[in-house]
Short mmCIF file of C-alpha atoms in Angstrom, two decimals:
data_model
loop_
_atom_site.label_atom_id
_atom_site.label_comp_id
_atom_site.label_asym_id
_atom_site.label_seq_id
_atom_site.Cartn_x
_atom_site.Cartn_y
_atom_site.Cartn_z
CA UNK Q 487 -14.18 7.93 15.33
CA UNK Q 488 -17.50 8.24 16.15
CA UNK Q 489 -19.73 11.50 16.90
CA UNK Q 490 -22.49 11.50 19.04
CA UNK Q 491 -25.19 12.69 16.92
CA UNK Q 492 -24.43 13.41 12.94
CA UNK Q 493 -24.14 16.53 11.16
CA UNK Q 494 -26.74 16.95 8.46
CA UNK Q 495 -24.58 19.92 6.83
CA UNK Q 496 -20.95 20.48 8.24
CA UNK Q 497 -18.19 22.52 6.90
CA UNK Q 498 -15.10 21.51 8.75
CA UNK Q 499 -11.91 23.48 9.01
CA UNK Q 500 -10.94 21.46 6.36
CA UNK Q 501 -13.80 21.36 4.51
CA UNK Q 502 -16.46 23.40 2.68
CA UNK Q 503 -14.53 27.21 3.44
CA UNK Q 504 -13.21 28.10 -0.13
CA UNK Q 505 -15.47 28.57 -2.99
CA UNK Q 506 -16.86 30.76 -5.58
CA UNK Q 507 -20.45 30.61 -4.08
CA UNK Q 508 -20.30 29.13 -1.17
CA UNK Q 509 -18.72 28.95 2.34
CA UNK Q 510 -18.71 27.93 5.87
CA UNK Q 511 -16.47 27.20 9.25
CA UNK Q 512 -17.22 24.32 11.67
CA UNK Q 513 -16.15 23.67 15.69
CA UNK Q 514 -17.05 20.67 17.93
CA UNK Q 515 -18.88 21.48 21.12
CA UNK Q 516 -17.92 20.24 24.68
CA UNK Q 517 -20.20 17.47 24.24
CA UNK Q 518 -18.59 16.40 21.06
CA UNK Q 519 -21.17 17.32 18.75
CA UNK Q 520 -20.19 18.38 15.28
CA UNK Q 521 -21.84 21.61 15.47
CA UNK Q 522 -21.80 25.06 13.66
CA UNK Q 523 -23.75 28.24 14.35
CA UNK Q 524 -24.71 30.96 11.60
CA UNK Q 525 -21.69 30.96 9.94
CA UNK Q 526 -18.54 33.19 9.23
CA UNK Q 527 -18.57 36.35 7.12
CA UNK Q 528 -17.26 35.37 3.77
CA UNK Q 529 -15.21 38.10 1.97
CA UNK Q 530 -12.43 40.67 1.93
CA UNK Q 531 -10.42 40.22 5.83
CA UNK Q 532 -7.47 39.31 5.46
CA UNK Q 533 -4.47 38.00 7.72
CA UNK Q 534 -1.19 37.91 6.34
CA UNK Q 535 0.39 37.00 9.56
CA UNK Q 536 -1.11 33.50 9.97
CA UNK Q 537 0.72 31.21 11.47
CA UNK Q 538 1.41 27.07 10.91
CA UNK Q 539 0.64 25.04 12.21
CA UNK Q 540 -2.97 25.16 12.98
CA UNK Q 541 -3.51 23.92 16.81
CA UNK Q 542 -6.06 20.99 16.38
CA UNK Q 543 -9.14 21.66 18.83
CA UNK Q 544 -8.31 19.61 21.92
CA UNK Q 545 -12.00 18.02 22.51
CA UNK Q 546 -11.86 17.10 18.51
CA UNK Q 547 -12.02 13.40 18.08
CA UNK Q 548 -9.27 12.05 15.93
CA UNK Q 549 -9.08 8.87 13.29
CA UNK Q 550 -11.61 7.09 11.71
CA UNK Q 551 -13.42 8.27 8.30
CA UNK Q 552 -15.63 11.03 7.26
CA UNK Q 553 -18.36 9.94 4.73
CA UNK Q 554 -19.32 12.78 2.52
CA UNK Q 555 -23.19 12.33 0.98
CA UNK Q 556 -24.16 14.95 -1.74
CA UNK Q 557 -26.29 14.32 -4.91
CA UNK Q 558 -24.21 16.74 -6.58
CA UNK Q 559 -21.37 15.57 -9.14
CA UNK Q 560 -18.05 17.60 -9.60
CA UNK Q 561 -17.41 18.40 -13.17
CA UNK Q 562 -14.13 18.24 -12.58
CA UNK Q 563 -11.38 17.68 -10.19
CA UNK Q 564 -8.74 19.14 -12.24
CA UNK Q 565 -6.93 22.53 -10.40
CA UNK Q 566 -7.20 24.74 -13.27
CA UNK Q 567 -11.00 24.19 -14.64
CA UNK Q 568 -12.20 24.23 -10.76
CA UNK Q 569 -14.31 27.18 -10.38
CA UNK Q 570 -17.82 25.67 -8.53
CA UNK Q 571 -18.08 25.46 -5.00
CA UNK Q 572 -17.90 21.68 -4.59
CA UNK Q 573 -14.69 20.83 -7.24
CA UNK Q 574 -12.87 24.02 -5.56
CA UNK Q 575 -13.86 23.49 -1.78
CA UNK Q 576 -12.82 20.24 -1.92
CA UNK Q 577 -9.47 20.41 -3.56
CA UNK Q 578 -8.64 23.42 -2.14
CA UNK Q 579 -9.66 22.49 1.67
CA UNK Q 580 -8.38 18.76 1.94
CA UNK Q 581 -5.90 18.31 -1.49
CA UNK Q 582 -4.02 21.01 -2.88
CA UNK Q 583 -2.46 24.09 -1.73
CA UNK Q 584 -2.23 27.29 -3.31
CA UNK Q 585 -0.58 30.43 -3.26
CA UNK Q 586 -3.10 32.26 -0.71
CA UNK Q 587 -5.68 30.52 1.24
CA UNK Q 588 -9.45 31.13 2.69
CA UNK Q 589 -9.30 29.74 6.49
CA UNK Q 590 -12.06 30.16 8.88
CA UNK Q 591 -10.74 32.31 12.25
CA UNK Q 592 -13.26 31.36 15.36
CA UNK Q 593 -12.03 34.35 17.13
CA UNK Q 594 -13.38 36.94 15.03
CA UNK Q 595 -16.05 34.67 13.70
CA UNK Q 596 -14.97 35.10 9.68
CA UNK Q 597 -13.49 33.68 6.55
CA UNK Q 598 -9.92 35.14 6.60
CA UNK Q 599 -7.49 35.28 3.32
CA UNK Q 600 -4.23 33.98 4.59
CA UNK Q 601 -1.13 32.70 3.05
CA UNK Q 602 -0.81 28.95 2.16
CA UNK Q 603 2.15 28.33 -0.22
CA UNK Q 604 3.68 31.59 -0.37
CA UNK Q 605 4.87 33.32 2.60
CA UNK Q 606 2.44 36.47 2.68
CA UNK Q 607 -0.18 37.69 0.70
CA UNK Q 608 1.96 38.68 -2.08
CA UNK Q 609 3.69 41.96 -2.49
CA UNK Q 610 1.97 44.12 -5.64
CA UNK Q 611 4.09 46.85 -7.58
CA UNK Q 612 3.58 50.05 -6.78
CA UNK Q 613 1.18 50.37 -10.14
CA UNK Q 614 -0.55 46.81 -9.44
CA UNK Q 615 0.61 46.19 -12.55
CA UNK Q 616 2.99 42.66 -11.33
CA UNK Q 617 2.93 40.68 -8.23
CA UNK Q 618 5.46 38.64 -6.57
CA UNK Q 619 4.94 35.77 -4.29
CA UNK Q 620 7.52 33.61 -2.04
CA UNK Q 621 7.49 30.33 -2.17
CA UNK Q 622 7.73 28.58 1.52
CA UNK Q 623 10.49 26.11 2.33
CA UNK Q 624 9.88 22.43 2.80
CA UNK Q 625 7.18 21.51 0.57
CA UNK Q 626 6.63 18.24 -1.31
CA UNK Q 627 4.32 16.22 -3.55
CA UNK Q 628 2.68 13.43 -2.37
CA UNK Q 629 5.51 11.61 -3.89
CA UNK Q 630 7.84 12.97 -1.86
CA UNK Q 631 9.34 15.59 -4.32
CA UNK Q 632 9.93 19.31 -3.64
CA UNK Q 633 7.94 22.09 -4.75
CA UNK Q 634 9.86 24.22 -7.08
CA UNK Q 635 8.99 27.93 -7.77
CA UNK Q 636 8.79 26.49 -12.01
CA UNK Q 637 5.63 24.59 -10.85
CA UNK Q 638 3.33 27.36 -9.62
CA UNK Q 639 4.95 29.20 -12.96
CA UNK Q 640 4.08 26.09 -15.10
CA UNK Q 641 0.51 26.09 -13.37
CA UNK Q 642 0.08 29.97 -14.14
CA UNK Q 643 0.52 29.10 -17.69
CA UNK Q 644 -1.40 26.08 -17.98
CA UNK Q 645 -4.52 28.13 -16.73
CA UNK Q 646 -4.24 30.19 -20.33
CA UNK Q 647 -4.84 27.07 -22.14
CA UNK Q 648 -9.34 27.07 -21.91
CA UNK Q 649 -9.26 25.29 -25.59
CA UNK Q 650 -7.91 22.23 -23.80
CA UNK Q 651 -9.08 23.03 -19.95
CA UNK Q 652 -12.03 24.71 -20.26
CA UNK Q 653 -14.79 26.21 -17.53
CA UNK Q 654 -12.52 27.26 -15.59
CA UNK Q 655 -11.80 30.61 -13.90
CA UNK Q 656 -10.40 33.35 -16.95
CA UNK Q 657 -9.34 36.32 -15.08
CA UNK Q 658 -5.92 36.13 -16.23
CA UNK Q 659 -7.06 36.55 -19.96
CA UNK Q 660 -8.10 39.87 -18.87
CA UNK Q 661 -5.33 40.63 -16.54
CA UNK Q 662 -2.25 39.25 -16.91
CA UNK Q 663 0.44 40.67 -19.58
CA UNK Q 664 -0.86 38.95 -22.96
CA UNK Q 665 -3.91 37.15 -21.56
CA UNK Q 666 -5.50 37.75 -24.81
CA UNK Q 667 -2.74 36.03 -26.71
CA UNK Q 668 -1.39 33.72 -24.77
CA UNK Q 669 -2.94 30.33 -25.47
CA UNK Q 670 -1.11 28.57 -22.74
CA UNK Q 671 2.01 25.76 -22.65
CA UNK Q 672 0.13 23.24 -25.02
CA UNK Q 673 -0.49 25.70 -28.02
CA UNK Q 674 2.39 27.69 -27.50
CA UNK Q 675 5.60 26.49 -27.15
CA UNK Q 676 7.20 30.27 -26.85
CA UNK Q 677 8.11 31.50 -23.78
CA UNK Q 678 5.45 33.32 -21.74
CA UNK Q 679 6.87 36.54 -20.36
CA UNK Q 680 4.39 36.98 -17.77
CA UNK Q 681 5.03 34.80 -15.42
CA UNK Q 682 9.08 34.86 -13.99
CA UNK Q 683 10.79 33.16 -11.61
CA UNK Q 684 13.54 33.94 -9.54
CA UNK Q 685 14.99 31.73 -7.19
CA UNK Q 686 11.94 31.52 -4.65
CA UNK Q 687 10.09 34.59 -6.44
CA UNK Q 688 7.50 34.06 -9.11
CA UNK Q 689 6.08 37.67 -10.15
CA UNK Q 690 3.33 37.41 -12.12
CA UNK Q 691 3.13 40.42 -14.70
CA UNK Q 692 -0.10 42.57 -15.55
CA UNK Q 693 -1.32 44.45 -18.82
CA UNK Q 694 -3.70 46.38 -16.31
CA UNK Q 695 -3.71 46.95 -12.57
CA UNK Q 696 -4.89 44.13 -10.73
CA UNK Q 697 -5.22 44.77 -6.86
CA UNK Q 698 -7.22 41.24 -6.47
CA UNK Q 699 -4.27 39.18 -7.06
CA UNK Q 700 -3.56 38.14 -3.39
CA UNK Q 701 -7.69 36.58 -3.63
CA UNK Q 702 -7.48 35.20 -6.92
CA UNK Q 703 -4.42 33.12 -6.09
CA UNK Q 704 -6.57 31.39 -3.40
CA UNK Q 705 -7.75 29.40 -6.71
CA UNK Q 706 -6.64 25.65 -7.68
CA UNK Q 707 -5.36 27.07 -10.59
CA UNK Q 708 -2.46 28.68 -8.51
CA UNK Q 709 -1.38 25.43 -7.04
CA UNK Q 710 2.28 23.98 -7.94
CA UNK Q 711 1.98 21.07 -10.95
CA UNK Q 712 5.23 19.60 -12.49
CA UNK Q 713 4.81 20.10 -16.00
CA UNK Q 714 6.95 16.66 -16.83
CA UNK Q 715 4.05 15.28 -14.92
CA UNK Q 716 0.82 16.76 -16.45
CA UNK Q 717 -1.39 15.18 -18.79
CA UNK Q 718 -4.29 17.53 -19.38
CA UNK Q 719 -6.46 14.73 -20.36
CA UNK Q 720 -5.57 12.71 -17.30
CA UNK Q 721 -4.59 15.13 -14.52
CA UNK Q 722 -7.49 15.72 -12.85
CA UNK Q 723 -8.32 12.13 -12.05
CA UNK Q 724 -4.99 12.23 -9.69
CA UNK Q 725 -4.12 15.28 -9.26
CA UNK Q 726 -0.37 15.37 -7.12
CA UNK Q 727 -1.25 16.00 -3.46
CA UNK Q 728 0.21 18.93 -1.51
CA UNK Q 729 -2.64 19.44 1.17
CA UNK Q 730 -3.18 16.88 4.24
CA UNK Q 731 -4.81 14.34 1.77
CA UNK Q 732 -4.63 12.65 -1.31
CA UNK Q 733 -6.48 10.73 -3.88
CA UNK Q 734 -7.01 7.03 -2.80
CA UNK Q 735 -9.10 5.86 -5.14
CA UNK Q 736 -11.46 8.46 -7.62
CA UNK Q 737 -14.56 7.14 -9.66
CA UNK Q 738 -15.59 10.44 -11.41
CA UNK Q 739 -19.39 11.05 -11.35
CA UNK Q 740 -19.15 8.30 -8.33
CA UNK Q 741 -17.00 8.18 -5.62
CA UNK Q 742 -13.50 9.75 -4.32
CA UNK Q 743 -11.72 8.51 -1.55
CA UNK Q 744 -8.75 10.48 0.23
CA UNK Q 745 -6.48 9.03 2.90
CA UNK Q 746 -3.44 11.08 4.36
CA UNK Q 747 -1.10 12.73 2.24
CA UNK Q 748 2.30 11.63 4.67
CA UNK Q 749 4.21 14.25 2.88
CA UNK Q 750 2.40 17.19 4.33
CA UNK Q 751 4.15 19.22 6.91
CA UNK Q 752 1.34 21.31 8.96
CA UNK Q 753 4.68 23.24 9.81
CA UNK Q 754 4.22 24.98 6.12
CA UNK Q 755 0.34 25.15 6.46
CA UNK Q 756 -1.35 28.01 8.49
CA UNK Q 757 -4.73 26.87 7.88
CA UNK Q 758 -5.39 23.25 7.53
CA UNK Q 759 -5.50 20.55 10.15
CA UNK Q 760 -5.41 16.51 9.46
CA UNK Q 761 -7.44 15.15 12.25
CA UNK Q 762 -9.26 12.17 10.62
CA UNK Q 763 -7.61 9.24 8.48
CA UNK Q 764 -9.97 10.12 5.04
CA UNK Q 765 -12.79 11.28 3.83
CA UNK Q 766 -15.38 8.80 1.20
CA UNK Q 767 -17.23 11.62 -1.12
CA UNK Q 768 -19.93 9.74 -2.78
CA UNK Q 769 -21.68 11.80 -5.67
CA UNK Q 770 -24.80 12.13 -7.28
CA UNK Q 771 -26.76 10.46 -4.54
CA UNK Q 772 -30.63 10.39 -4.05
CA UNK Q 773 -31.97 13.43 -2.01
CA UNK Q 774 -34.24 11.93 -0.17
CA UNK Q 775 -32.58 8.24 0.35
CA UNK Q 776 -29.19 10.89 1.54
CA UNK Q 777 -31.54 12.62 3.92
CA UNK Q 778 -32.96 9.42 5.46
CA UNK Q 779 -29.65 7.96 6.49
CA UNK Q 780 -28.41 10.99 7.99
CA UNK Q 781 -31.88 11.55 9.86
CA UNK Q 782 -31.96 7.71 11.07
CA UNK Q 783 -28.92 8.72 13.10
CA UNK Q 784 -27.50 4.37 12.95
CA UNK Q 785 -23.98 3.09 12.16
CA UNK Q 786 -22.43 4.94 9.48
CA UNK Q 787 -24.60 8.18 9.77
CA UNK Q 788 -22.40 8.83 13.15
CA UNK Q 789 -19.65 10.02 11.37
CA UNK Q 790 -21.71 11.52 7.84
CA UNK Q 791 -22.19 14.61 6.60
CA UNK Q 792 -23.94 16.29 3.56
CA UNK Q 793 -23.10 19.86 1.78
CA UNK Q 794 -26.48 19.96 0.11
CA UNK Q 795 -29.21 22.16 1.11
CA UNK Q 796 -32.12 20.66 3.59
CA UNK Q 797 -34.89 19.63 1.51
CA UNK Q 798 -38.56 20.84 2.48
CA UNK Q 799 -40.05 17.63 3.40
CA UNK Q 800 -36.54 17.26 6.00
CA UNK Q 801 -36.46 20.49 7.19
CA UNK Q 802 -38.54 19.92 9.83
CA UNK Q 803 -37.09 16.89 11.85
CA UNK Q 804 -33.34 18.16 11.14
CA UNK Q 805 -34.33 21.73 12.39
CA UNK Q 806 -35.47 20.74 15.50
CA UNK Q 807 -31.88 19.58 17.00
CA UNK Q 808 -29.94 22.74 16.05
CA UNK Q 809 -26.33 21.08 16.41
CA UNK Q 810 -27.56 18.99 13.84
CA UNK Q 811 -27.82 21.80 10.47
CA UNK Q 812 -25.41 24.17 10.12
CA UNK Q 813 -26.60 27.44 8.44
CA UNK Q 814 -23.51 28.84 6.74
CA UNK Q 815 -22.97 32.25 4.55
CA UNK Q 816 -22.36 32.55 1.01
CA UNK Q 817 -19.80 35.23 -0.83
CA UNK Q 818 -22.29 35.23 -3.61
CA UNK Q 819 -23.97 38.73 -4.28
CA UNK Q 820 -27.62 38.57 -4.79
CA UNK Q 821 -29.49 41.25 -6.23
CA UNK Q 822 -33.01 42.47 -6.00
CA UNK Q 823 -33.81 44.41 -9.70
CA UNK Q 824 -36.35 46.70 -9.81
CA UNK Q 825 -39.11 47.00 -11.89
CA UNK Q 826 -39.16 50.68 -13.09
CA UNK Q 827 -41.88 50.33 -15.30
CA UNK Q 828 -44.15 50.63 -11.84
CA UNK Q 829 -42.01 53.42 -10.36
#
């Protein structure tokens, strides 16, 4: 595969569109150049009528490797402690699948919350006070494995236990029926009562109305894991594919690879596409030395990309060819406080 000129900062359909701060969509103009304008709105649309599969862009060129450059390191690649933009965005985008989904719609230029495992968006009580969610036919694990309704239950739970998995996202402590004493599957053996499964259905139970559910089960943590198969230690260096891709080889603080995940029927997935063979993420890389490849434009830097911010010294000379930098929107809220001392 190879790009005509390289894209300093790209967020792909796959790529770079789900995070806690952070966001982005990406298209490929008619003279193949990976480009991206101001960005999608990040926030609250929603489209619960999404449909799989996603029609890959016909001018999009297929095959061949994306290199990833970015001297930031992922403190984890485990589903349920992912709550930064880089560790979420890229499980969530190229490797797992969760309930709900974030997928960027070109036609009305925004991030849109659509479904990904489950069928809708979920279907709240009539208090907000439980939630249930469908699970879709025909999914597997990269293995080759179905999904089973017990896994996303068995993930649910495994997102109480912080002792063991913590830094990750804790909204169910305050939420969910007995999130402050439930310490999740490794702690407590009991059974958890808020979290049922029936046939397809898992409902997840409240202590207090919750009308975010549908956006908070965009998260890793609401992914499907088979508990016979989890190591808390261990999981998050392998985590069991569901998305388009899947852990080839993973170096933490280093390098990932992902190649094709074979198992993964776009027929299921309403908002992911598998156009290239893999994608090499290497972490914690030099700023400047990143910059300089990309900015040489030669060999690999064709087909490279970098999440990071443009540095001040780069600016500049990556500015100047605007299909080049992509400047993308945030869901972050920043605040201005005023000094009322002065007032």
């Amino acid at each position: 595969m190879r790009m005509k000129k390289p894209a300093v900062v790209l967020a792909t359909a796959a790529l770079m569109t789900l995070a806690a701060c952070g966001g982005g969509s990406g298209t490929k103009s008619s003279e193949g150049n990976a480009t991206m304008g101001e960005g999608g709105n990040a926030g609250s649309f929603k489209n619960a009528d999404a449909k799989a599969p996603v029609a890959v862009p016909s001018d999009a060129a297929k095959g061949g490797t994306f290199t990833v450059l970015t001297n930031q390191v992922p403190s984890t690649l485990d589903p349920t402690q992912a709550y930064y933009v880089d560790s979420t965005a890229i499980l969530s985008d190229l490797v797992l699948r969760s309930l709900t989904q974030y997928a960027y719609d070109a036609k009305t230029n925004d991030m849109q919350l659509i479904p990904d495992m489950a069928t809708d968006l979920g279907r709240p009580s009539q208090d907000n006070k439980s939630w249930t969610f469908t699970l879709r036919d025909g999914l597997k694990y990269e293995d080759g494995t179905p999904v089973k309704a017990e896994d996303v239950a068995y993930a649910v739970k495994r997102s109480f236990a912080i002792a063991e998995l913590p830094d990750g996202p804790t909204y169910q402590t305050t939420f969910f029926l007995d999130g402050d004493k439930y310490k999740g599957p490794f702690k407590d053996k009991g059974q958890y009562k808020g979290v049922v499964v029936k046939g397809n259905d898992i409902t997840i139970k409240m202590r207090r109305p919750f009308t975010d559910m549908d956006y908070y089960a965009s998260f890793p943590a609401f992914t499907a894991i088979p508990q016979a198969k989890d190591n808390p230690q261990t999981y998050g260096d392998k985590p069991l594919a569901t998305g388009p891709y899947k852990f080839a080889d993973y170096k933490p603080g280093s390098e990932l690879k992902l190649v094709k995940n074979d198992q993964w029927d776009p027929n299921t997935d309403p908002g992911r596409i598998q156009a290239v063979d893999g994608w090499d993420f290497k972490f914690g890389q030099d700023t400047a030395k990143l910059e300089n490849v990309i900015i040489n434009d030669q060999g690999s830097a064709q087909t490279t990309l970098t999440y990071d911010n443009v540095s001040a010294s780069s600016y500049r000379s990556i500015s100047s060819d605007k299909s080049r930098l992509v400047t993308g929107t945030s869901p972050c809220t920043y605040m201005w406080f005023i000094d009322m001392t002065k007032i």
